[in-house]
PDB file of C-alpha atoms in Angstrom:
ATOM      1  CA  UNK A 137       0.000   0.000   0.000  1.00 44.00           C
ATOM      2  CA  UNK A 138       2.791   2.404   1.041  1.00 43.00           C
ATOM      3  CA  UNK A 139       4.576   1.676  -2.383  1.00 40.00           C
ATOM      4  CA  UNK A 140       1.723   2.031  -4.601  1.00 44.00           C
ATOM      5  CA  UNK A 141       0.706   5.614  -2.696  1.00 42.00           C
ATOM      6  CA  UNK A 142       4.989   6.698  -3.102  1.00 42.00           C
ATOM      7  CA  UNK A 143       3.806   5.932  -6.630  1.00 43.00           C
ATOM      8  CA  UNK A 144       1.432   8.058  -7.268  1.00 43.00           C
ATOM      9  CA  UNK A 145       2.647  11.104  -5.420  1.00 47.00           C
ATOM     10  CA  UNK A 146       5.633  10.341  -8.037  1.00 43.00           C
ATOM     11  CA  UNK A 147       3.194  10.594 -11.083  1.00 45.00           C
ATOM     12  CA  UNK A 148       1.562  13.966  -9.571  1.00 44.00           C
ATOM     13  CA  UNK A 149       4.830  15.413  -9.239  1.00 47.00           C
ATOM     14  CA  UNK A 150       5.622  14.314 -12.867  1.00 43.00           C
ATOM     15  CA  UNK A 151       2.486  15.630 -14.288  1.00 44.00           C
ATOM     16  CA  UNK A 152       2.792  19.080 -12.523  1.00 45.00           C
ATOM     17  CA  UNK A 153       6.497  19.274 -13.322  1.00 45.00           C
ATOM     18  CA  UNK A 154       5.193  18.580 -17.019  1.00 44.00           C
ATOM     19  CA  UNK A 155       2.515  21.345 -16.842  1.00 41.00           C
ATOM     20  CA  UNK A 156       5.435  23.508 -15.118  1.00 41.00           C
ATOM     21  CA  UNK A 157       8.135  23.036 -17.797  1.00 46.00           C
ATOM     22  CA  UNK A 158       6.456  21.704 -20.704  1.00 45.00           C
ATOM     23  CA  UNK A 159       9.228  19.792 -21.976  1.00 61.00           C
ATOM     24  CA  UNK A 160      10.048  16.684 -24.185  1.00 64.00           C
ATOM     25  CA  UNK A 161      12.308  15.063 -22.497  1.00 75.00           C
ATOM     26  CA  UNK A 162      14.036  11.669 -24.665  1.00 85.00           C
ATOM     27  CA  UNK A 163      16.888   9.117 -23.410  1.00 90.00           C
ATOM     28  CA  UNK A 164      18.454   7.596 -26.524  1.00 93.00           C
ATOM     29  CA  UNK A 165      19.588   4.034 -24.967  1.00 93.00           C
ATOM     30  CA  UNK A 166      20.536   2.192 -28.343  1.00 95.00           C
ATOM     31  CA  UNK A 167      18.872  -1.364 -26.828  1.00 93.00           C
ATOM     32  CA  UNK A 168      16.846  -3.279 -29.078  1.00 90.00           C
ATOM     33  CA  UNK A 169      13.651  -1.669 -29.984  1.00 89.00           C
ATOM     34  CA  UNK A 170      14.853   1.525 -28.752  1.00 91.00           C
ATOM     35  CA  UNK A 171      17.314   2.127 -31.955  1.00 94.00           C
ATOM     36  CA  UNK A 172      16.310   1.236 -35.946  1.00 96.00           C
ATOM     37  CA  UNK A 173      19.412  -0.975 -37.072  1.00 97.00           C
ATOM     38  CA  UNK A 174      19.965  -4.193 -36.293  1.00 96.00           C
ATOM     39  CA  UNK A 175      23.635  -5.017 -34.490  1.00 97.00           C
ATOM     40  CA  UNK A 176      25.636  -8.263 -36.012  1.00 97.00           C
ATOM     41  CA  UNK A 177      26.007 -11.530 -34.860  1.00 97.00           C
ATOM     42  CA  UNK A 178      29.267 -10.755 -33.542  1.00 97.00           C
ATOM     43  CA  UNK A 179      27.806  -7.592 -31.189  1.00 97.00           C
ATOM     44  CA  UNK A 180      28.048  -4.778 -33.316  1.00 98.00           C
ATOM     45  CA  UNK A 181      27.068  -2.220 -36.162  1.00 98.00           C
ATOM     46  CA  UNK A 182      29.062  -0.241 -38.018  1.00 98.00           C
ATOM     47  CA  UNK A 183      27.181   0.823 -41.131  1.00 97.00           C
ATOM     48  CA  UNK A 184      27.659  -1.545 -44.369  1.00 96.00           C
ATOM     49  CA  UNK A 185      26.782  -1.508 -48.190  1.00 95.00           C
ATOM     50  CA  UNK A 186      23.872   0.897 -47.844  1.00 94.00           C
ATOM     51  CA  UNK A 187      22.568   3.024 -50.802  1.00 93.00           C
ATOM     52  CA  UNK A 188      24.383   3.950 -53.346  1.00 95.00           C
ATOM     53  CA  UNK A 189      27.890   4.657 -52.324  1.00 96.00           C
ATOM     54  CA  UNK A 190      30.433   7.477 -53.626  1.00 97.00           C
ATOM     55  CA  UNK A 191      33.551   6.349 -54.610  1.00 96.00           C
ATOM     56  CA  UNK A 192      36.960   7.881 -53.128  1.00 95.00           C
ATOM     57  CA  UNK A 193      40.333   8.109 -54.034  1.00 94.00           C
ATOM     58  CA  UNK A 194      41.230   4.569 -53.971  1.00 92.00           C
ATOM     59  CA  UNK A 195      38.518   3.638 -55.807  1.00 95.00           C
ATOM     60  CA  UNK A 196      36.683   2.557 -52.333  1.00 96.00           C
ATOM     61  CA  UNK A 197      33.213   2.347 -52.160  1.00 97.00           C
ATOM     62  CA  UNK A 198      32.128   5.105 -49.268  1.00 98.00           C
ATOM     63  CA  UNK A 199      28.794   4.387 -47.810  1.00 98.00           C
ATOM     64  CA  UNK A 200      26.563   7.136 -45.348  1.00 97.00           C
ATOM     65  CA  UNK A 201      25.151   5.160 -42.917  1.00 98.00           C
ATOM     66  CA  UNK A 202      22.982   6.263 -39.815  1.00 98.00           C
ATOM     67  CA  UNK A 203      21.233   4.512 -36.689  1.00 98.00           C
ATOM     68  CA  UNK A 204      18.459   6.343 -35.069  1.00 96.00           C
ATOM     69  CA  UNK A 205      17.812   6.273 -31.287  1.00 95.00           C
ATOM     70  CA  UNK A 206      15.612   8.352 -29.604  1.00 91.00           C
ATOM     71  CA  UNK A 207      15.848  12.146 -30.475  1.00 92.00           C
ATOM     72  CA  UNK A 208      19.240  11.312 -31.987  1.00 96.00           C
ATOM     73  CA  UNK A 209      20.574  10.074 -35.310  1.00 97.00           C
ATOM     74  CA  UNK A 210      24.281   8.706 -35.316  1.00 98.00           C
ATOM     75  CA  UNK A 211      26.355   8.869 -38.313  1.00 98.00           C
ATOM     76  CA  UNK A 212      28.963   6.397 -39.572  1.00 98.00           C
ATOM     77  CA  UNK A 213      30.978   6.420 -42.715  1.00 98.00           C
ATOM     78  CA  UNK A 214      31.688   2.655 -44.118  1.00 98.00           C
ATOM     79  CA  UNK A 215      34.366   1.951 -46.564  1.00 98.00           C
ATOM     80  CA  UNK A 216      34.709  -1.074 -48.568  1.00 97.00           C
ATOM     81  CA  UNK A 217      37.594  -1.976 -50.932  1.00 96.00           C
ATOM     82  CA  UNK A 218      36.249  -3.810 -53.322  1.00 94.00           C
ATOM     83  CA  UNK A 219      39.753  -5.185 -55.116  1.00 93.00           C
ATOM     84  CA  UNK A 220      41.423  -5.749 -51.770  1.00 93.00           C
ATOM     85  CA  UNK A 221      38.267  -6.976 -50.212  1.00 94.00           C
ATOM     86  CA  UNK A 222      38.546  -5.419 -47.011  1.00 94.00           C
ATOM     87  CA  UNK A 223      36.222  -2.485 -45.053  1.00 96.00           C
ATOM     88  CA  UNK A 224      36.720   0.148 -42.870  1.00 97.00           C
ATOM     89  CA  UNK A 225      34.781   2.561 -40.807  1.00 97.00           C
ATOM     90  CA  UNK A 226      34.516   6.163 -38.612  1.00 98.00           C
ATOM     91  CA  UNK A 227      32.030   7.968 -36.811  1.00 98.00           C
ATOM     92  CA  UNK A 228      29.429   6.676 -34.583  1.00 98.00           C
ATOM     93  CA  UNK A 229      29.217   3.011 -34.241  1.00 98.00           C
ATOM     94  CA  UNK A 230      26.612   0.629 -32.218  1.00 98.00           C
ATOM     95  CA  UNK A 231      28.004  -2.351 -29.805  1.00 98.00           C
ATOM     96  CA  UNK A 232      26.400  -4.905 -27.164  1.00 97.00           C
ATOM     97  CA  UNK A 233      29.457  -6.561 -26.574  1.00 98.00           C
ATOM     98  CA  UNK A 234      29.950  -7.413 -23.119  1.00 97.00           C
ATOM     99  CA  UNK A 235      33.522  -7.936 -22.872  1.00 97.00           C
ATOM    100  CA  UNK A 236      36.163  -5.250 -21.320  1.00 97.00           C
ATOM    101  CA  UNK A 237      39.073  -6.680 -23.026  1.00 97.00           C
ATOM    102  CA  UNK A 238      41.044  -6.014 -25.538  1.00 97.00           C
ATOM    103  CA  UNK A 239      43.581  -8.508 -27.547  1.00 96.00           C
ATOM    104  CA  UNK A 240      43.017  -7.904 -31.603  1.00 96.00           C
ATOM    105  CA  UNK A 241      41.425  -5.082 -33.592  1.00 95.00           C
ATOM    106  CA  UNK A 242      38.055  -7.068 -33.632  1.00 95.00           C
ATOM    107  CA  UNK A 243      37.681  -5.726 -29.965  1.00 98.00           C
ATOM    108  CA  UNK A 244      37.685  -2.265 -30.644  1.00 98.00           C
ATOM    109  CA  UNK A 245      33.982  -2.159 -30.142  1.00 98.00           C
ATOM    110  CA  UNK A 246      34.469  -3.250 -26.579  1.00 98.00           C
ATOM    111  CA  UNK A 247      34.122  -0.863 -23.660  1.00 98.00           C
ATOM    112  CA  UNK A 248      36.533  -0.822 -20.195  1.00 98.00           C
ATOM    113  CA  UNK A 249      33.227  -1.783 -18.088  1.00 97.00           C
ATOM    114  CA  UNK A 250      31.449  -4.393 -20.513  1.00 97.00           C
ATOM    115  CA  UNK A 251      28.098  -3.558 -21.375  1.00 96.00           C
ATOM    116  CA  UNK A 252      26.358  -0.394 -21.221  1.00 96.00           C
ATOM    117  CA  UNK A 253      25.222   1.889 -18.516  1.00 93.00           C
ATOM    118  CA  UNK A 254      23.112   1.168 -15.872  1.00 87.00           C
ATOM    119  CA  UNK A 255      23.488  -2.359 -16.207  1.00 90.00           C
ATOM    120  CA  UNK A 256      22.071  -2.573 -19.866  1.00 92.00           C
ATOM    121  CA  UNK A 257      23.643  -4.083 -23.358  1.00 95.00           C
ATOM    122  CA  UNK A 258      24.192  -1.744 -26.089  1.00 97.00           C
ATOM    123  CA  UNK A 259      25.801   1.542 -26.628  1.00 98.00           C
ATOM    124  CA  UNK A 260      27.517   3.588 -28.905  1.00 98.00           C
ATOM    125  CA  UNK A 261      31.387   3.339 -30.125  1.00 98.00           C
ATOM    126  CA  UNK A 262      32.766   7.082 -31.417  1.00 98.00           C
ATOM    127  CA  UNK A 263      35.538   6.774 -33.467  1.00 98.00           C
ATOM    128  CA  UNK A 264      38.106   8.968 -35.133  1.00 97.00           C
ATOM    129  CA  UNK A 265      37.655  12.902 -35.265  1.00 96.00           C
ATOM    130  CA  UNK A 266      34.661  14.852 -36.503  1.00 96.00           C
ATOM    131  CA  UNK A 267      31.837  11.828 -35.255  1.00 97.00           C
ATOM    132  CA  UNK A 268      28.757  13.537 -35.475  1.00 97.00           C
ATOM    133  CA  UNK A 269      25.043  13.144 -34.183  1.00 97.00           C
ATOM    134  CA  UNK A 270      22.587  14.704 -35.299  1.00 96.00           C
ATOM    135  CA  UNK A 271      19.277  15.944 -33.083  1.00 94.00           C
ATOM    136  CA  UNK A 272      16.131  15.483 -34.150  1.00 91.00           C
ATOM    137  CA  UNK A 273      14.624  18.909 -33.043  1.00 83.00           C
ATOM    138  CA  UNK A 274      13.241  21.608 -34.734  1.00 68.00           C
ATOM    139  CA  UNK A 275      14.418  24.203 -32.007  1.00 78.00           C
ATOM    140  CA  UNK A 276      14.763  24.343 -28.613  1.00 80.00           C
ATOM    141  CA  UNK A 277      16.777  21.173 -27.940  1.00 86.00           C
ATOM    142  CA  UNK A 278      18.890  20.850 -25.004  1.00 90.00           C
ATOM    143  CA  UNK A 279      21.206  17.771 -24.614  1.00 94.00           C
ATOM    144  CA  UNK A 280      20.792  17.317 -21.127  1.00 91.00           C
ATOM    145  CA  UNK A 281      24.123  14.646 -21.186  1.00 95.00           C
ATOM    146  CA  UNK A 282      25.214  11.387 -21.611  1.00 96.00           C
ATOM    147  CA  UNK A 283      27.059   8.345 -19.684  1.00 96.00           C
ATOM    148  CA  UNK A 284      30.717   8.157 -21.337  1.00 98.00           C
ATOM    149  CA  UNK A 285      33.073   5.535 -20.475  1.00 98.00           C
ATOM    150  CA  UNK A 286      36.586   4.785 -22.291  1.00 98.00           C
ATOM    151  CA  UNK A 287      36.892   1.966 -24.847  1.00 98.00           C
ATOM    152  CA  UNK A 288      39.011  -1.300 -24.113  1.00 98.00           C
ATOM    153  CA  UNK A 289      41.630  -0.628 -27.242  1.00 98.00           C
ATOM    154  CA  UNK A 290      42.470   3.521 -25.769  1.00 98.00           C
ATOM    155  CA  UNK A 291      43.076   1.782 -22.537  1.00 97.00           C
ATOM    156  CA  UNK A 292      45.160  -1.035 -23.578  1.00 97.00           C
ATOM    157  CA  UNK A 293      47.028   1.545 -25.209  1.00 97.00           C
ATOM    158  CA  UNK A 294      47.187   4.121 -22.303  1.00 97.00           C
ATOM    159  CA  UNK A 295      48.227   1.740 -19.688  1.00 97.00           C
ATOM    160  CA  UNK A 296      50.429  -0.601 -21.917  1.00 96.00           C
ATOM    161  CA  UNK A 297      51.417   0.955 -25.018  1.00 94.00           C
ATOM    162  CA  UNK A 298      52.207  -0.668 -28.569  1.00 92.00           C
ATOM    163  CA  UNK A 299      54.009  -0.113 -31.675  1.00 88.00           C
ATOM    164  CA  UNK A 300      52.096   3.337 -32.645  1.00 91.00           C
ATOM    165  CA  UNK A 301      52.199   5.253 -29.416  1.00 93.00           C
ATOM    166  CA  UNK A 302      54.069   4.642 -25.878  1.00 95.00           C
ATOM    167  CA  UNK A 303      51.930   3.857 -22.313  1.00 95.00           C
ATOM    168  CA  UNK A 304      50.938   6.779 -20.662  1.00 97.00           C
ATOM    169  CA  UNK A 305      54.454   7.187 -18.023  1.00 96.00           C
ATOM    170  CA  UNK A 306      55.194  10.724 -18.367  1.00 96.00           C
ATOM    171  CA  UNK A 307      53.559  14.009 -16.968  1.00 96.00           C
ATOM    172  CA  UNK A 308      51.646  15.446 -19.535  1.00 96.00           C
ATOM    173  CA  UNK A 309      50.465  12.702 -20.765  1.00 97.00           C
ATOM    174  CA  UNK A 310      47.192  12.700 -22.197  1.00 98.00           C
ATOM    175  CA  UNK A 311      44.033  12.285 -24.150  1.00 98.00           C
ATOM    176  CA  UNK A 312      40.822  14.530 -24.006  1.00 98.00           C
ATOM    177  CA  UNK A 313      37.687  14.713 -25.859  1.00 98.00           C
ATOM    178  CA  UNK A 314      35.971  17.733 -26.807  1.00 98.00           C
ATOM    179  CA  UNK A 315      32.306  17.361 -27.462  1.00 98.00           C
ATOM    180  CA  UNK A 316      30.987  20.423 -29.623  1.00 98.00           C
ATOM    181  CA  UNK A 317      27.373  21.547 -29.696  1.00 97.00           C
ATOM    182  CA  UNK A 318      26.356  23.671 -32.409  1.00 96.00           C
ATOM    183  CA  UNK A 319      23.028  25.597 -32.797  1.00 94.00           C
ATOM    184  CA  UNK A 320      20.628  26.147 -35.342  1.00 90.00           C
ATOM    185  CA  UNK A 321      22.378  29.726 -35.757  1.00 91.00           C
ATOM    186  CA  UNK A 322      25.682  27.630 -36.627  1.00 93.00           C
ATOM    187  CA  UNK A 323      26.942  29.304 -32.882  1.00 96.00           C
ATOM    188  CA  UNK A 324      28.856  26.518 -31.202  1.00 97.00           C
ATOM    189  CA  UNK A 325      29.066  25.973 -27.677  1.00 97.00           C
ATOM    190  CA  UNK A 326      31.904  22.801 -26.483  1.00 98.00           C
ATOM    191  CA  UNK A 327      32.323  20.610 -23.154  1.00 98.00           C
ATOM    192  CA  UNK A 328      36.523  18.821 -22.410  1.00 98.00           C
ATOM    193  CA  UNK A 329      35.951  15.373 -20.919  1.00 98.00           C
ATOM    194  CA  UNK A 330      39.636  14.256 -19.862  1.00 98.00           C
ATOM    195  CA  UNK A 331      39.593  10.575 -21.228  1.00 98.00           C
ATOM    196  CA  UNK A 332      42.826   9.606 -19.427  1.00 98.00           C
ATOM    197  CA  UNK A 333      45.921  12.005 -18.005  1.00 98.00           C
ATOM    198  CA  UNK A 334      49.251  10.908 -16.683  1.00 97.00           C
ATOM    199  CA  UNK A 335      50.056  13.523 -13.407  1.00 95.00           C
ATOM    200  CA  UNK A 336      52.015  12.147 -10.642  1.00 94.00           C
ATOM    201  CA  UNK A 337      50.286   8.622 -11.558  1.00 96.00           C
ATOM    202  CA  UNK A 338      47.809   7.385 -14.524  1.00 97.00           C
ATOM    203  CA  UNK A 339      44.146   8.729 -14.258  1.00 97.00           C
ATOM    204  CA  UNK A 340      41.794   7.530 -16.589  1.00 98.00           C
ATOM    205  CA  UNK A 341      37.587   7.101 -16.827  1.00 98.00           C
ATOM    206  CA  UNK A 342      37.371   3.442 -16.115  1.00 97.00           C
ATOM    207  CA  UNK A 343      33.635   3.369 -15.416  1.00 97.00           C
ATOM    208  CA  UNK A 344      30.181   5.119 -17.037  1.00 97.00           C
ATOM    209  CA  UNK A 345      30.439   8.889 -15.957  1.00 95.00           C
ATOM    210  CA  UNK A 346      27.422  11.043 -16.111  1.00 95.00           C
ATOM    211  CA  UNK A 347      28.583  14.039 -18.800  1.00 96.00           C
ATOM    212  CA  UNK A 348      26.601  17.292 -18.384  1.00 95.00           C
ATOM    213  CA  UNK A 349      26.379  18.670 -21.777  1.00 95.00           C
ATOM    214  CA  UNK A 350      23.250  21.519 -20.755  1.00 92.00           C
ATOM    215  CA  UNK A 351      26.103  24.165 -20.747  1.00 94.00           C
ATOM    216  CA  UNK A 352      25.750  23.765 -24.752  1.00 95.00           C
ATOM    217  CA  UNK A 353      22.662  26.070 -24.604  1.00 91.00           C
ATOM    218  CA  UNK A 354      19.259  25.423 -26.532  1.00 89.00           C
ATOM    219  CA  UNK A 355      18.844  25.164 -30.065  1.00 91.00           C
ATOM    220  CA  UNK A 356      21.430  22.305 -30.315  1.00 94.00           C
ATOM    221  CA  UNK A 357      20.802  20.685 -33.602  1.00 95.00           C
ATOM    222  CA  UNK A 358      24.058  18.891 -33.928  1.00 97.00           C
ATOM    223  CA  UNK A 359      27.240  16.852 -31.756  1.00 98.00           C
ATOM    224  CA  UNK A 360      30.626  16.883 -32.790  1.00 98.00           C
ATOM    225  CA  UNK A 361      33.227  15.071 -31.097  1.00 98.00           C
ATOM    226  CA  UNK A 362      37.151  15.670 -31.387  1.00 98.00           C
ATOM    227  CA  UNK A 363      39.971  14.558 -30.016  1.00 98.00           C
ATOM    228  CA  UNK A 364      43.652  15.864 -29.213  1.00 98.00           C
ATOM    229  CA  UNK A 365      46.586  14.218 -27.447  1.00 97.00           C
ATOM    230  CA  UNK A 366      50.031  14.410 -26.717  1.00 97.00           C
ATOM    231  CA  UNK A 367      50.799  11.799 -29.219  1.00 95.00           C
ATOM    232  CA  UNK A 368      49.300  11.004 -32.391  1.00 94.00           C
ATOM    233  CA  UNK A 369      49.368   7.252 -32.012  1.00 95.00           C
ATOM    234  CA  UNK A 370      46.793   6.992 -29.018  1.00 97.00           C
ATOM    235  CA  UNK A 371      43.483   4.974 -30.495  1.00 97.00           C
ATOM    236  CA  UNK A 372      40.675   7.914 -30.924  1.00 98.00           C
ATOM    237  CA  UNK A 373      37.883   6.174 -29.775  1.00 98.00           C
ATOM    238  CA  UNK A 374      35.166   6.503 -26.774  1.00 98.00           C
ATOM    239  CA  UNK A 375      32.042   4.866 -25.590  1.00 98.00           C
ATOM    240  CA  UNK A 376      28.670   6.132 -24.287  1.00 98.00           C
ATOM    241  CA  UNK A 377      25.271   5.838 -23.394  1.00 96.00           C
ATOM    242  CA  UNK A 378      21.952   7.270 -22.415  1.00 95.00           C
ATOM    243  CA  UNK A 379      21.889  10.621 -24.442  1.00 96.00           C
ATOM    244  CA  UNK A 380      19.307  12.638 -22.739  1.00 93.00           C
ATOM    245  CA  UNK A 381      17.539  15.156 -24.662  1.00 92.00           C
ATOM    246  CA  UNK A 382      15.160  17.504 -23.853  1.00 87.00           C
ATOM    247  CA  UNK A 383      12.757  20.302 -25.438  1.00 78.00           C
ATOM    248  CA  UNK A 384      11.060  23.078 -23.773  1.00 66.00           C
ATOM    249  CA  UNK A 385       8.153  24.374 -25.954  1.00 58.00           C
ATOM    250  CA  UNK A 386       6.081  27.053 -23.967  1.00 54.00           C
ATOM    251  CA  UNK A 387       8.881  29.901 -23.646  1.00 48.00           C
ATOM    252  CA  UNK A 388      10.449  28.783 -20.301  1.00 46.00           C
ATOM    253  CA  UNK A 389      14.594  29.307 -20.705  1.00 39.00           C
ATOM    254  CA  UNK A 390      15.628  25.922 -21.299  1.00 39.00           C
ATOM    255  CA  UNK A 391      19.090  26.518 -20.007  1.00 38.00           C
ATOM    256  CA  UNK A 392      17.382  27.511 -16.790  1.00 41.00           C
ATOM    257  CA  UNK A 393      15.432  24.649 -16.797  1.00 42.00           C
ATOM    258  CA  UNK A 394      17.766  22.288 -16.932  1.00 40.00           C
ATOM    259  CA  UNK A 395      21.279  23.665 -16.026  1.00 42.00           C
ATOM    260  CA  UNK A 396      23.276  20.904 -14.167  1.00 48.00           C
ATOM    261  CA  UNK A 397      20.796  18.202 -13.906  1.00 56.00           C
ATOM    262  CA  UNK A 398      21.302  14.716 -13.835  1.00 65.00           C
ATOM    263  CA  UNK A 399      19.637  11.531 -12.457  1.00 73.00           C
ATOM    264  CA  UNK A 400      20.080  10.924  -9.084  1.00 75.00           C
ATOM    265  CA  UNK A 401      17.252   8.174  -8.906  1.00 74.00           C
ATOM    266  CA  UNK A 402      15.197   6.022 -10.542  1.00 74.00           C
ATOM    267  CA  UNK A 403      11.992   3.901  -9.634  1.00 74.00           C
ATOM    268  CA  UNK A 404       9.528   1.725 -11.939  1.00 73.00           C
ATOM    269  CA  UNK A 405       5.820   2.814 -12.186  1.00 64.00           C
ATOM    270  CA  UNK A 406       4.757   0.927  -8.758  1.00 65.00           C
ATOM    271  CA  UNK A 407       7.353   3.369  -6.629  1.00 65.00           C
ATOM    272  CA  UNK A 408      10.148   1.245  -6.658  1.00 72.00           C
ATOM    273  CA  UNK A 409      13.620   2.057  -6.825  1.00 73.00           C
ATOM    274  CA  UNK A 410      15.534   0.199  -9.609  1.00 79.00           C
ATOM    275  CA  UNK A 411      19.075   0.366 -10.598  1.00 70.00           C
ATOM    276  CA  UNK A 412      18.910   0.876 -14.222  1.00 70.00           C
ATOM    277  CA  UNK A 413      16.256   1.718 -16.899  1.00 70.00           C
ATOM    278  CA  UNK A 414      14.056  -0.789 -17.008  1.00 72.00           C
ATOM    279  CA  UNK A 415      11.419  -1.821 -20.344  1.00 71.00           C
ATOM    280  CA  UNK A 416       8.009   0.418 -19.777  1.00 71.00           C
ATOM    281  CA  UNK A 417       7.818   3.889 -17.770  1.00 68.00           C
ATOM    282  CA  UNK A 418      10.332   4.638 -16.016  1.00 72.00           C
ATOM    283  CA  UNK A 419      10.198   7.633 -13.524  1.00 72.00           C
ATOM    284  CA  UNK A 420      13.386   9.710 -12.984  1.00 75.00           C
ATOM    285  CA  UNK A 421      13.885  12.106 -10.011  1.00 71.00           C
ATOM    286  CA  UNK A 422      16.525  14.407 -11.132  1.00 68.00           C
ATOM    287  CA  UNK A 423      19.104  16.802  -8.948  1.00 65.00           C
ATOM    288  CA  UNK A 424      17.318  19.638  -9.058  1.00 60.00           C
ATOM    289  CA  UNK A 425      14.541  17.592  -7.683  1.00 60.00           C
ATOM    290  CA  UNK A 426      12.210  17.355 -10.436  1.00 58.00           C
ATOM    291  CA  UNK A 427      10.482  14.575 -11.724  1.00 62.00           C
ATOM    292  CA  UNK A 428      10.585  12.975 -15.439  1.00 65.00           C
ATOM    293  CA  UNK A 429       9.206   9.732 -16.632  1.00 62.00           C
ATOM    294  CA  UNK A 430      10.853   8.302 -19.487  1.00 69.00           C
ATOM    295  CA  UNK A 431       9.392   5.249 -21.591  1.00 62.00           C
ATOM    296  CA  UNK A 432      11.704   2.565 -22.632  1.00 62.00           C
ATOM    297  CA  UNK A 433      10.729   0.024 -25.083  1.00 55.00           C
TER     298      UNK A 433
END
């Protein structure tokens, strides 16, 4: 009884915080049914022979590819030689794989924690400079954030080191990601994430960490992520999850609205508290103490 009346004060607060802020609020979690591709049967999607292709230099065969999830659209570049017989890809890939290691390049859609966030499957794999997501929003978008963790192949690298770059040992050391938000006035806004650092000892993200991205404004229509270290050998890749989006539609300041929030709790529709997003409503109680229900499929 006590559950089921926690519940419904949860939906009142939710439906006066939606009368209050009038937003559209989205969580792009790239599990099946949630996203419109289909991963492999090794764990993983990274475009393929879709459409008619352009062909490049080499005489490749260069393929624009997207997976939708949520408010989002991911885009990946494939590349297939077709004398050598080999493919290649960059940008925004899609993984379940539930492995942290890494031993050979078919890894490199593995993540340091194995699986995604909250205790789910799939995710997405950024690699290379220039990745970009789109958002699916007219105007008014905020991306609230994202979970972000570091791929298996960057931290093989950082902590051991191989033929292209050295271990991380030195101070100075390092390898950041910038994630760029740019507006429907082409204005860009940009949050660092410091992937891994070497100080007085190694530092690295070995774990999902919440990313507030709300400091990129309103009006976000697109994501850009870049990379820069001290050496040009370190693998460019990065993992993440749970890209919240959000849309406020009645005038409120959308910055205001959701400046520095993230989830601090979740609970299924009976009043609950779960550990992860779970399939059907969800209801999120957020930092600054409001209340959002989110449905996952």
């Amino acid at each position: 009884m006590r559950k089921n009346i926690y519940a419904m004060a949860l939906l009142l607060a939710l439906k006066t915080a939606s009368v209050q802020a009038q937003a559209i609020y989205s969580v792009s979690t790239f599990e099946e049914g949630d996203v419109d591709v289909e991963l492999n049967e090794n764990g993983f999607w990274n475009g393929g022979k879709i459409g008619s292709p352009t062909i490049g230099d080499w005489g490749e065969e260069i393929y624009a590819c997207t997976a939708k999830s949520g408010l989002a659209t991911l885009n990946v570049t494939y590349s297939y030689d077709p004398e050598g017989g080999y493919d290649w890809w960059g940008g925004c890939a899609l993984s379940n794989r539930a492995s942290s290691a890494f031993e050979t390049l078919s890894d490199q859609y593995n993540n340091v924690v194995g699986g995604g966030a909250d205790g789910s499957s799939a995710y997405a794999v950024v690699y290379g400079n220039g990745s970009t997501i789109d958002i699916n929003v007219t105007d008014g978008a905020v991306v609230e954030g994202l979970y972000l963790t570091n791929s298996a192949y960057t931290m093989k690298n950082v902590v051991d080191g191989d033929g292209y770059s050295p271990k991380f040992s030195n101070e100075g050391d390092y390898l950041k990601l910038t994630i760029v938000g740019e507006k429907a006035d082409e204005t860009t806004e940009s949050v660092d994430v410091m992937l891994a650092e070497y100080t007085t000892e190694l530092e690295a993200i070995t774990d999902w960490q919440w990313v507030d991205l709300s400091s990129l404004g309103s009006d976000v229509k697109k994501l850009t992520f870049n990379f820069s270290s001290h050496s040009s050998g370190v693998p460019l890749y990065v993992c993440f999850d749970n890209l919240a989006i959000s849309k406020v539609y009645n005038g409120i300041s959308t910055t205001d609205a959701v400046a520095q929030v993230t989830p601090v709790a979740r609970y299924g529709a009976n009043g609950q508290r779960i550990s992860g997003l779970q399939k059907g409503i969800n209801i999120i109680k957020m930092s600054d103490g409001t209340i959002r229900k989110v449905l996952k499929k």
